[in-house]
Amino acid sequence: DVKVTQSSRYLVKRTGEKVFLECVQDMDHENMFWYRQDPGLGLRLIYFSYDVKMKEKGDIPEGYSVSREKKERFSLILESASTNQTSMYLCASFDGTGNEKLFFGSGTQLSVL
Amino acid sequence: GDSVTQMEGPVTLSEEAFLTINCTYTATGYPSLFWYVQYPGEGLQLLLKATKADDKGSNKGFEATYRKETTSFHLEKGSVQVSDSAVYFCALSHVLNNNNDMRFGAGTRLTVKP
């Protein structure tokens, strides 16, 4: 069974802290994505990656960075967490074989106090 | 730019009721259309999709038809169950890309009561 695993289900951090959200997929997908999910706004793309060490900005990259050192792992970094980054963060990987199907992790609910 | 608009929730229905969740889109060209579902405590998973006009996607009793003339992709189910309680997201993508252009609607929470 395909799996996208996010390291934490719930996370509480303080303003100004550096936060790492980890995501691992076991499907050998080249494409990985980070979204945030907020009520009334749906999912918004933060960053995505087509390959190892490659990254592209999505729609709302400000305040975030990413790292893709290995194909299976895509990390989202909040350099200095702020309260407006309190959100549900979803990682996804893409089956690029023609199925156009995103596989999602179960999400990390981050609260910044 | 491309966008998806879906009906606001929450939607509360009794078991065996008929479900419609409206979804309309704005896009250039001919996108693929999707419905994703998020069950409590889980990530999103693909429910159904349609890749061209007049296609009907179906899965688990849910259906949606790609209507180019009305730019719509409404989700329907004839008889909902308590286990269908979830948040439903309509989405579109121009397939030949790497899905970085996937656009999601705001989501509609469905609660089905016994």
XYZ file of N, CA and C in Angstrom:
681
model
N 0.832 -1.189 0.000
C 0.000 0.000 0.000
C 0.872 1.247 0.000
N 0.473 2.200 -0.811
C 1.271 3.417 -0.901
C 1.188 4.207 0.395
N 2.268 4.922 0.686
C 2.297 5.651 1.959
C 3.023 6.978 1.835
N 2.374 8.004 2.371
C 3.021 9.289 2.591
C 2.920 9.537 4.088
N 4.047 9.629 4.740
C 4.077 9.712 6.195
C 4.597 11.065 6.635
N 3.816 11.744 7.474
C 4.251 12.998 8.083
C 4.633 12.708 9.527
N 5.719 13.294 9.956
C 6.351 12.859 11.200
C 5.520 13.172 12.430
N 4.754 14.246 12.411
C 3.990 14.620 13.595
C 2.537 14.859 13.225
N 1.622 14.443 14.087
C 0.202 14.719 13.848
C -0.191 16.071 14.433
N 0.369 16.369 15.599
C 0.112 17.656 16.255
C 1.444 18.238 16.713
N 1.558 19.546 16.580
C 2.787 20.224 16.969
C 2.414 21.580 17.547
N 3.022 21.923 18.689
C 2.810 23.236 19.276
C 4.168 23.914 19.409
N 4.305 25.093 18.850
C 5.567 25.831 18.868
C 5.315 27.270 19.316
N 6.412 27.931 19.655
C 6.307 29.333 20.079
C 6.747 30.256 18.944
N 6.219 31.452 18.952
C 6.590 32.468 17.977
C 8.102 32.652 17.950
N 8.663 32.662 16.731
C 10.093 32.853 16.558
C 10.894 31.568 16.477
N 10.297 30.451 16.857
C 11.009 29.179 16.783
C 11.191 28.753 15.328
N 12.235 27.980 15.094
C 12.434 27.345 13.787
C 11.751 25.982 13.838
N 10.914 25.724 12.834
C 10.085 24.517 12.849
C 10.378 23.675 11.605
N 10.548 22.378 11.832
C 10.760 21.440 10.723
C 9.565 20.482 10.651
N 8.954 20.402 9.475
C 7.915 19.408 9.221
C 8.466 18.420 8.196
N 8.421 17.142 8.571
C 9.034 16.122 7.729
C 7.976 15.291 7.017
N 8.326 14.886 5.802
C 7.422 14.070 4.996
C 8.233 13.027 4.244
N 7.787 11.789 4.304
C 8.481 10.698 3.612
C 7.465 9.911 2.795
N 7.833 9.608 1.541
C 6.973 8.757 0.706
C 7.759 7.540 0.255
N 7.024 6.426 0.110
C 7.694 5.164 -0.227
C 7.345 4.682 -1.630
N 6.947 5.625 -2.491
C 6.451 5.231 -3.803
C 7.421 5.592 -4.927
N 8.605 6.080 -4.564
C 9.598 6.487 -5.558
C 9.075 7.586 -6.494
N 8.178 8.443 -5.963
C 7.670 9.557 -6.768
C 8.713 10.657 -6.857
N 8.779 11.280 -8.026
C 9.698 12.393 -8.193
C 9.111 13.698 -7.654
N 7.809 13.821 -7.709
C 7.157 15.085 -7.380
C 6.561 15.067 -5.975
N 6.898 16.051 -5.198
C 6.338 16.164 -3.848
C 5.899 17.599 -3.593
N 4.917 17.751 -2.694
C 4.242 19.031 -2.506
C 3.990 19.283 -1.023
N 4.001 20.541 -0.659
C 3.514 20.968 0.655
C 2.378 21.957 0.463
N 1.238 21.657 1.124
C 0.077 22.533 1.152
C -0.215 22.934 2.590
N -0.914 24.055 2.751
C -1.557 24.328 4.020
C -3.065 24.391 3.781
N -3.787 23.917 4.781
C -5.241 23.818 4.697
C -5.856 24.678 5.783
N -6.627 25.662 5.362
C -7.267 26.571 6.305
C -8.761 26.627 6.013
N -9.587 26.730 7.063
C -11.039 26.755 6.870
C -11.460 27.862 5.905
N -12.297 27.481 4.945
C -12.803 28.452 3.983
C -11.861 28.786 2.852
N -10.632 28.300 2.924
C -9.638 28.614 1.892
C -9.185 27.388 1.117
N -9.576 26.206 1.551
C -9.142 25.006 0.856
C -7.659 24.760 1.059
N -7.034 24.146 0.076
C -5.610 23.852 0.131
C -4.857 24.855 -0.734
N -3.791 25.388 -0.174
C -2.956 26.325 -0.924
C -1.534 25.786 -0.984
N -0.959 25.841 -2.180
C 0.362 25.249 -2.411
C 1.457 26.178 -1.896
N 2.335 25.630 -1.064
C 3.433 26.415 -0.494
C 4.690 26.250 -1.354
N 5.131 25.020 -1.501
C 6.310 24.685 -2.306
C 6.104 23.318 -2.933
N 6.804 23.068 -4.033
C 6.840 21.726 -4.575
C 8.237 21.428 -5.105
N 8.454 20.150 -5.380
C 9.779 19.700 -5.818
C 9.615 18.644 -6.894
N 10.358 18.797 -7.989
C 10.323 17.832 -9.078
C 11.396 16.774 -8.956
N 12.385 17.038 -8.151
C 13.516 16.109 -8.099
C 14.365 16.467 -6.897
N 15.303 15.589 -6.604
C 16.221 15.840 -5.489
C 16.936 17.175 -5.690
N 17.020 17.935 -4.614
C 17.683 19.237 -4.574
C 17.006 20.283 -5.463
N 15.863 20.002 -5.943
C 15.137 20.929 -6.800
C 13.876 21.377 -6.067
N 13.590 22.691 -6.121
C 12.389 23.200 -5.460
C 11.828 24.370 -6.251
N 10.531 24.540 -6.131
C 9.854 25.648 -6.798
C 8.837 26.249 -5.842
N 8.666 27.545 -5.906
C 7.675 28.211 -5.066
C 6.272 27.930 -5.587
N 5.368 27.765 -4.639
C 3.971 27.662 -4.978
C 3.308 29.023 -4.870
N 2.074 29.022 -4.389
C 1.311 30.263 -4.326
C 1.609 31.115 -3.096
N 2.023 30.470 -2.005
C 2.222 31.208 -0.742
C 3.530 30.807 -0.067
N 4.682 31.044 -0.695
C 5.952 30.580 -0.129
C 6.535 31.447 0.982
N 5.980 32.634 1.182
C 6.600 33.574 2.124
C 6.599 33.000 3.535
N 7.763 33.055 4.145
C 7.905 32.578 5.512
C 8.258 31.100 5.608
N 8.393 30.455 4.442
C 8.688 29.023 4.403
C 9.912 28.762 3.521
N 10.578 27.650 3.782
C 11.573 27.115 2.863
C 11.429 25.596 2.870
N 12.118 24.929 1.946
C 12.006 23.474 1.852
C 13.381 22.874 1.594
N 13.448 21.572 1.810
C 14.685 20.832 1.565
C 14.334 19.483 0.987
N 15.053 19.085 -0.076
C 14.840 17.774 -0.695
C 16.223 17.184 -0.984
N 16.810 16.600 0.051
C 18.134 16.002 -0.074
C 18.078 14.576 -0.602
N 16.985 13.896 -0.331
C 16.776 12.535 -0.834
C 15.412 12.464 -1.497
N 15.276 11.571 -2.431
C 14.058 11.500 -3.232
C 12.827 11.262 -2.376
N 12.980 10.469 -1.326
C 11.804 10.078 -0.558
C 11.398 11.084 0.515
N 12.217 12.083 0.749
C 11.985 12.978 1.880
C 11.899 14.438 1.426
N 10.847 15.108 1.900
C 10.635 16.513 1.531
C 10.270 17.248 2.812
N 11.118 18.162 3.230
C 10.937 18.853 4.502
C 10.474 20.286 4.286
N 9.539 20.715 5.119
C 9.079 22.102 5.133
C 9.654 22.775 6.364
N 10.211 23.963 6.170
C 10.876 24.673 7.263
C 10.226 26.033 7.447
N 9.845 26.303 8.686
C 9.385 27.638 9.051
C 10.567 28.296 9.758
N 11.190 29.264 9.115
C 12.429 29.844 9.635
C 12.222 30.530 10.984
N 11.104 31.213 11.116
C 10.781 31.912 12.362
C 9.255 31.924 12.478
N 8.737 30.937 13.193
C 7.297 30.705 13.203
C 6.521 31.928 13.701
N 5.388 32.160 13.060
C 4.504 33.249 13.482
C 3.099 32.696 13.673
N 2.281 33.430 14.418
C 0.938 32.930 14.746
C 0.088 32.714 13.484
N 0.328 33.493 12.433
C -0.471 33.288 11.215
C -0.046 32.056 10.415
N 0.916 31.339 10.935
C 1.291 30.059 10.328
C 0.651 28.879 11.055
N -0.181 29.177 12.025
C -1.000 28.137 12.641
C -1.942 27.592 11.579
N -1.844 26.293 11.313
C -2.598 25.717 10.205
C -2.427 24.203 10.192
N -3.186 23.554 9.323
C -2.970 22.138 9.017
C -2.063 22.083 7.787
N -0.961 21.337 7.897
C -0.019 21.215 6.780
C -0.109 19.812 6.197
N -0.275 19.756 4.903
C -0.426 18.490 4.205
C 0.693 18.308 3.189
N 1.320 17.156 3.252
C 2.328 16.774 2.270
C 1.669 15.851 1.254
N 2.107 15.917 0.011
C 1.569 15.037 -1.015
C 2.667 14.651 -1.990
N 2.495 13.510 -2.619
C 3.388 13.151 -3.717
C 2.526 12.771 -4.916
N 3.132 12.849 -6.071
C 2.376 12.765 -7.308
C 2.773 11.540 -8.089
N 1.748 10.797 -8.458
C 1.905 9.657 -9.347
C 1.918 10.175 -10.775
N 3.094 10.335 -11.346
C 3.196 10.950 -12.671
C 3.113 9.988 -13.824
N 2.479 8.843 -13.577
C 2.451 7.824 -14.627
C 1.262 7.980 -15.553
N 0.505 9.059 -15.362
C -0.682 9.255 -16.179
C -1.960 9.171 -15.372
N -1.868 8.775 -14.124
C -3.057 8.713 -13.271
C -3.431 10.064 -12.674
N -2.517 11.011 -12.720
C -2.729 12.367 -12.209
C -3.281 12.348 -10.786
N -2.789 11.480 -9.998
C -3.354 11.293 -8.665
C -2.356 11.726 -7.611
N -2.806 12.589 -6.721
C -1.993 13.006 -5.589
C -2.228 12.053 -4.420
N -1.156 11.660 -3.766
C -1.241 10.870 -2.541
C -0.871 11.789 -1.377
N -1.759 11.845 -0.382
C -1.564 12.767 0.727
C -1.170 12.052 2.008
N -0.370 12.734 2.818
C -0.171 12.319 4.191
C -1.368 12.706 5.037
N -1.361 12.305 6.295
C -2.515 12.549 7.166
C -2.497 13.936 7.788
N -1.435 14.685 7.550
C -1.430 16.078 7.980
C -0.758 16.313 9.316
N -0.242 17.514 9.479
C 0.304 17.977 10.751
C -0.423 19.244 11.143
N -1.101 19.212 12.287
C -1.772 20.406 12.796
C -0.758 21.184 13.632
N -0.321 22.300 13.130
C 0.668 23.138 13.807
C -0.022 24.318 14.477
N 0.267 24.482 15.743
C -0.207 25.657 16.474
C 0.998 26.474 16.898
N 0.997 27.758 16.541
C 2.085 28.655 16.931
C 1.530 29.638 17.957
N 2.092 29.597 19.144
C 1.564 30.418 20.242
C 2.390 31.677 20.451
N -6.612 33.735 -13.104
C -6.069 32.391 -13.003
C -7.160 31.371 -12.764
N -6.750 30.120 -12.806
C -7.715 29.047 -12.584
C -8.245 29.066 -11.163
N -9.495 28.676 -11.008
C -10.064 28.635 -9.657
C -11.228 27.670 -9.606
N -11.547 27.259 -8.400
C -12.647 26.332 -8.155
C -13.529 26.917 -7.065
N -14.822 26.893 -7.287
C -15.781 27.366 -6.294
C -16.737 26.235 -5.965
N -16.836 25.902 -4.692
C -17.781 24.864 -4.314
C -18.704 25.367 -3.226
N -19.855 24.720 -3.087
C -20.870 25.208 -2.180
C -20.335 25.183 -0.749
N -20.774 26.187 -0.013
C -20.309 26.274 1.363
C -21.006 25.227 2.206
N -20.294 24.751 3.191
C -20.924 23.866 4.135
C -21.228 24.604 5.418
N -21.444 23.880 6.481
C -21.545 22.432 6.447
C -22.889 21.951 5.913
N -22.874 20.722 5.406
C -24.087 20.079 4.938
C -24.410 18.939 5.897
N -25.640 18.916 6.393
C -26.075 17.860 7.302
C -27.262 17.150 6.679
N -27.133 15.834 6.543
C -28.196 15.028 5.945
C -28.505 13.832 6.822
N -29.690 13.296 6.640
C -30.030 12.031 7.277
C -29.584 10.891 6.384
N -29.350 9.756 6.998
C -28.946 8.570 6.245
C -29.967 8.271 5.146
N -29.473 7.879 3.995
C -30.262 7.516 2.812
C -30.783 8.731 2.055
N -30.433 9.924 2.478
C -30.834 11.118 1.724
C -29.980 11.257 0.463
N -30.477 12.073 -0.463
C -29.749 12.368 -1.695
C -28.785 13.528 -1.453
N -27.580 13.367 -1.997
C -26.546 14.382 -1.803
C -26.176 15.057 -3.113
N -26.102 16.386 -3.075
C -25.467 17.144 -4.148
C -24.536 18.166 -3.522
N -23.305 18.185 -3.972
C -22.366 19.247 -3.599
C -21.939 19.926 -4.898
N -22.272 21.204 -5.010
C -22.004 21.926 -6.257
C -20.544 22.354 -6.358
N -20.031 22.285 -7.578
C -18.674 22.733 -7.875
C -18.663 23.367 -9.261
N -18.171 24.572 -9.349
C -17.961 25.226 -10.645
C -16.509 25.668 -10.731
N -16.036 25.829 -11.938
C -14.633 26.165 -12.113
C -14.441 27.261 -13.149
N -13.310 27.910 -13.050
C -12.844 28.863 -14.054
C -11.455 28.439 -14.468
N -11.262 28.203 -15.762
C -9.957 27.724 -16.199
C -9.768 28.008 -17.680
N -8.526 28.138 -18.054
C -8.195 28.188 -19.474
C -8.053 26.760 -19.982
N -8.320 26.567 -21.231
C -8.125 25.254 -21.818
C -9.071 24.202 -21.262
N -8.546 22.994 -21.158
C -9.380 21.851 -20.792
C -8.756 21.093 -19.630
N -9.044 21.532 -18.424
C -8.429 20.875 -17.266
C -9.068 19.531 -16.968
N -8.393 18.734 -16.183
C -9.008 17.575 -15.551
C -9.654 18.019 -14.257
N -10.728 17.343 -13.885
C -11.485 17.707 -12.690
C -11.505 16.536 -11.712
N -11.446 16.858 -10.440
C -11.305 15.838 -9.395
C -12.234 16.147 -8.223
N -12.615 15.082 -7.527
C -13.153 15.203 -6.182
C -12.260 14.396 -5.254
N -11.769 15.081 -4.209
C -11.011 14.430 -3.157
C -11.865 14.421 -1.893
N -11.643 13.402 -1.044
C -12.378 13.302 0.207
C -11.392 13.176 1.358
N -11.708 13.838 2.454
C -10.874 13.783 3.655
C -11.719 13.290 4.813
N -11.496 12.041 5.221
C -12.195 11.485 6.378
C -11.535 12.002 7.648
N -12.268 12.023 8.750
C -11.727 12.573 10.006
C -10.386 11.955 10.377
N -9.399 12.794 10.639
C -8.093 12.338 11.075
C -7.208 11.778 9.977
N -7.625 11.913 8.741
C -6.851 11.352 7.631
C -6.503 12.429 6.609
N -5.571 12.065 5.720
C -5.253 12.957 4.613
C -6.295 12.843 3.515
N -6.148 13.691 2.489
C -7.065 13.638 1.363
C -6.799 12.392 0.523
N -7.847 11.871 -0.052
C -7.682 10.777 -1.005
C -8.609 11.009 -2.189
N -8.142 10.568 -3.357
C -8.923 10.777 -4.568
C -10.207 9.959 -4.509
N -11.330 10.623 -4.778
C -12.619 9.942 -4.809
C -12.983 9.582 -6.252
N -12.907 10.560 -7.146
C -13.194 10.307 -8.556
C -12.621 11.440 -9.390
N -12.566 11.222 -10.687
C -12.037 12.252 -11.575
C -12.663 12.119 -12.962
N -12.517 13.184 -13.761
C -12.940 13.183 -15.163
C -11.959 14.033 -15.949
N -11.570 13.561 -17.084
C -10.488 14.225 -17.820
C -10.952 14.992 -19.044
N -12.209 14.807 -19.470
C -12.679 15.590 -20.622
C -14.182 15.793 -20.518
N -14.662 16.708 -21.323
C -16.079 17.088 -21.283
C -16.981 15.876 -21.474
N -18.047 15.840 -20.683
C -19.086 14.805 -20.688
C -18.642 13.502 -20.038
N -17.392 13.421 -19.613
C -16.949 12.251 -18.850
C -17.690 12.207 -17.529
N -17.990 11.009 -17.065
C -18.569 10.845 -15.728
C -17.585 10.048 -14.891
N -17.185 10.636 -13.778
C -16.378 9.910 -12.808
C -17.294 9.288 -11.773
N -16.944 8.082 -11.302
C -17.783 7.438 -10.298
C -16.936 6.551 -9.401
N -17.370 6.465 -8.126
C -16.656 5.631 -7.159
C -17.476 5.596 -5.881
N -17.609 4.442 -5.284
C -18.285 4.267 -3.990
C -19.707 4.836 -4.002
N -20.378 4.823 -5.122
C -21.734 5.335 -5.217
C -21.818 6.819 -5.530
N -20.684 7.498 -5.517
C -20.628 8.912 -5.873
C -20.419 9.055 -7.387
N -20.992 10.127 -7.938
C -20.827 10.418 -9.363
C -20.650 11.911 -9.568
N -19.928 12.257 -10.635
C -19.831 13.658 -11.052
C -19.583 13.682 -12.546
N -20.256 14.584 -13.252
C -20.129 14.671 -14.701
C -19.490 15.999 -15.080
N -18.501 15.943 -15.929
C -17.757 17.103 -16.416
C -18.640 17.837 -17.427
N -19.158 18.997 -17.031
C -20.045 19.777 -17.891
C -19.312 21.030 -18.342
N -18.848 21.010 -19.584
C -18.081 22.155 -20.060
C -18.984 23.373 -20.280
N -20.219 23.114 -20.713
C -21.107 24.230 -21.043
C -21.481 25.052 -19.806
N -21.518 24.380 -18.660
C -21.832 25.096 -17.417
C -20.629 25.207 -16.498
N -19.467 24.776 -16.985
C -18.215 24.734 -16.193
C -18.478 24.205 -14.790
N -19.078 23.018 -14.729
C -19.439 22.446 -13.432
C -19.007 20.994 -13.320
N -18.933 20.542 -12.080
C -18.545 19.150 -11.783
C -19.182 18.799 -10.449
N -20.494 18.788 -10.403
C -21.238 18.589 -9.164
C -21.140 17.144 -8.701
N -20.947 16.962 -7.412
C -20.854 15.629 -6.825
C -22.237 15.189 -6.343
N -22.619 13.941 -6.666
C -23.928 13.426 -6.273
C -23.798 12.006 -5.725
N -24.707 11.709 -4.803
C -24.846 10.334 -4.339
C -26.314 10.119 -4.005
N -26.838 8.999 -4.437
C -28.263 8.778 -4.292
C -28.715 8.488 -2.874
N -27.852 7.880 -2.065
C -28.251 7.473 -0.726
C -27.008 7.479 0.168
N -26.882 8.530 0.972
C -25.665 8.667 1.773
C -25.734 7.794 3.023
N -24.547 7.453 3.515
C -24.409 6.678 4.736
C -23.640 7.486 5.777
N -23.755 7.065 7.017
C -23.017 7.754 8.095
C -21.522 7.771 7.778
N -21.039 6.702 7.176
C -19.607 6.598 6.855
C -19.153 7.567 5.763
N -20.088 8.250 5.120
C -19.731 9.261 4.116
C -19.409 10.611 4.755
N -19.584 10.724 6.038
C -19.271 11.976 6.732
C -17.785 12.301 6.556
N -17.506 13.445 5.982
C -16.127 13.799 5.613
C -16.150 15.214 5.046
N -14.968 15.689 4.684
C -14.867 16.954 3.946
C -14.543 16.623 2.490
N -15.266 17.228 1.581
C -15.127 16.949 0.158
C -14.546 18.173 -0.542
N -13.507 17.937 -1.348
C -12.816 19.007 -2.073
C -12.924 18.776 -3.570
N -13.371 19.786 -4.276
C -13.332 19.787 -5.733
C -11.990 20.394 -6.172
N -11.432 19.894 -7.265
C -10.117 20.392 -7.694
C -9.987 20.282 -9.208
N -9.100 21.083 -9.756
C -8.802 20.982 -11.180
C -7.298 21.036 -11.410
N -6.890 20.476 -12.523
C -5.472 20.464 -12.875
C -5.342 20.340 -14.385
N -4.319 21.014 -14.910
C -3.971 20.815 -16.316
C -2.965 19.671 -16.365
N -3.430 18.535 -16.736
C -2.826 17.243 -16.458
C -1.393 17.096 -16.892
N -1.040 17.653 -17.999
C 0.268 17.353 -18.564
C 1.401 17.970 -17.767
N 1.065 18.845 -16.851
C 2.081 19.384 -15.955
C 2.352 18.372 -14.848
N 3.107 18.805 -13.862
C 3.424 17.913 -12.755
C 2.512 18.141 -11.562
N 1.322 18.595 -11.811
C 0.300 18.818 -10.796
C 0.590 20.006 -9.904
N 1.607 20.785 -10.240
C 1.840 21.964 -9.434
C 0.766 23.012 -9.657
N -0.076 22.809 -10.665
C -1.157 23.754 -10.905
C -2.486 23.241 -10.364
N -2.468 22.200 -9.551
C -3.706 21.693 -8.947
C -4.332 22.790 -8.095
N -5.609 23.099 -8.371
C -6.322 24.118 -7.602
C -7.494 23.465 -6.885
N -7.584 23.722 -5.586
C -8.618 23.112 -4.765
C -9.677 24.133 -4.394
N -10.910 23.663 -4.267
C -11.947 24.481 -3.676
C -11.777 24.535 -2.166
N -12.659 25.274 -1.517
C -12.535 25.514 -0.077
C -12.930 24.311 0.762
N -13.579 23.338 0.143
C -14.006 22.165 0.897
C -15.431 22.312 1.417
N -16.155 21.195 1.448
C -17.522 21.164 1.984
C -17.598 20.023 2.981
N -17.928 20.379 4.228
C -18.038 19.348 5.271
C -19.432 18.741 5.221
N -19.474 17.418 5.117
C -20.727 16.679 5.117
C -20.833 15.868 6.394
N -21.961 16.004 7.073
C -22.267 15.175 8.241
C -23.545 14.418 7.936
N -23.476 13.097 8.063
C -24.648 12.261 7.845
C -25.078 11.675 9.183
N -26.339 11.918 9.543
C -26.857 11.445 10.836
C -27.698 10.187 10.647
N -27.587 9.273 11.616
C -28.344 8.020 11.500
C -29.854 8.259 11.547
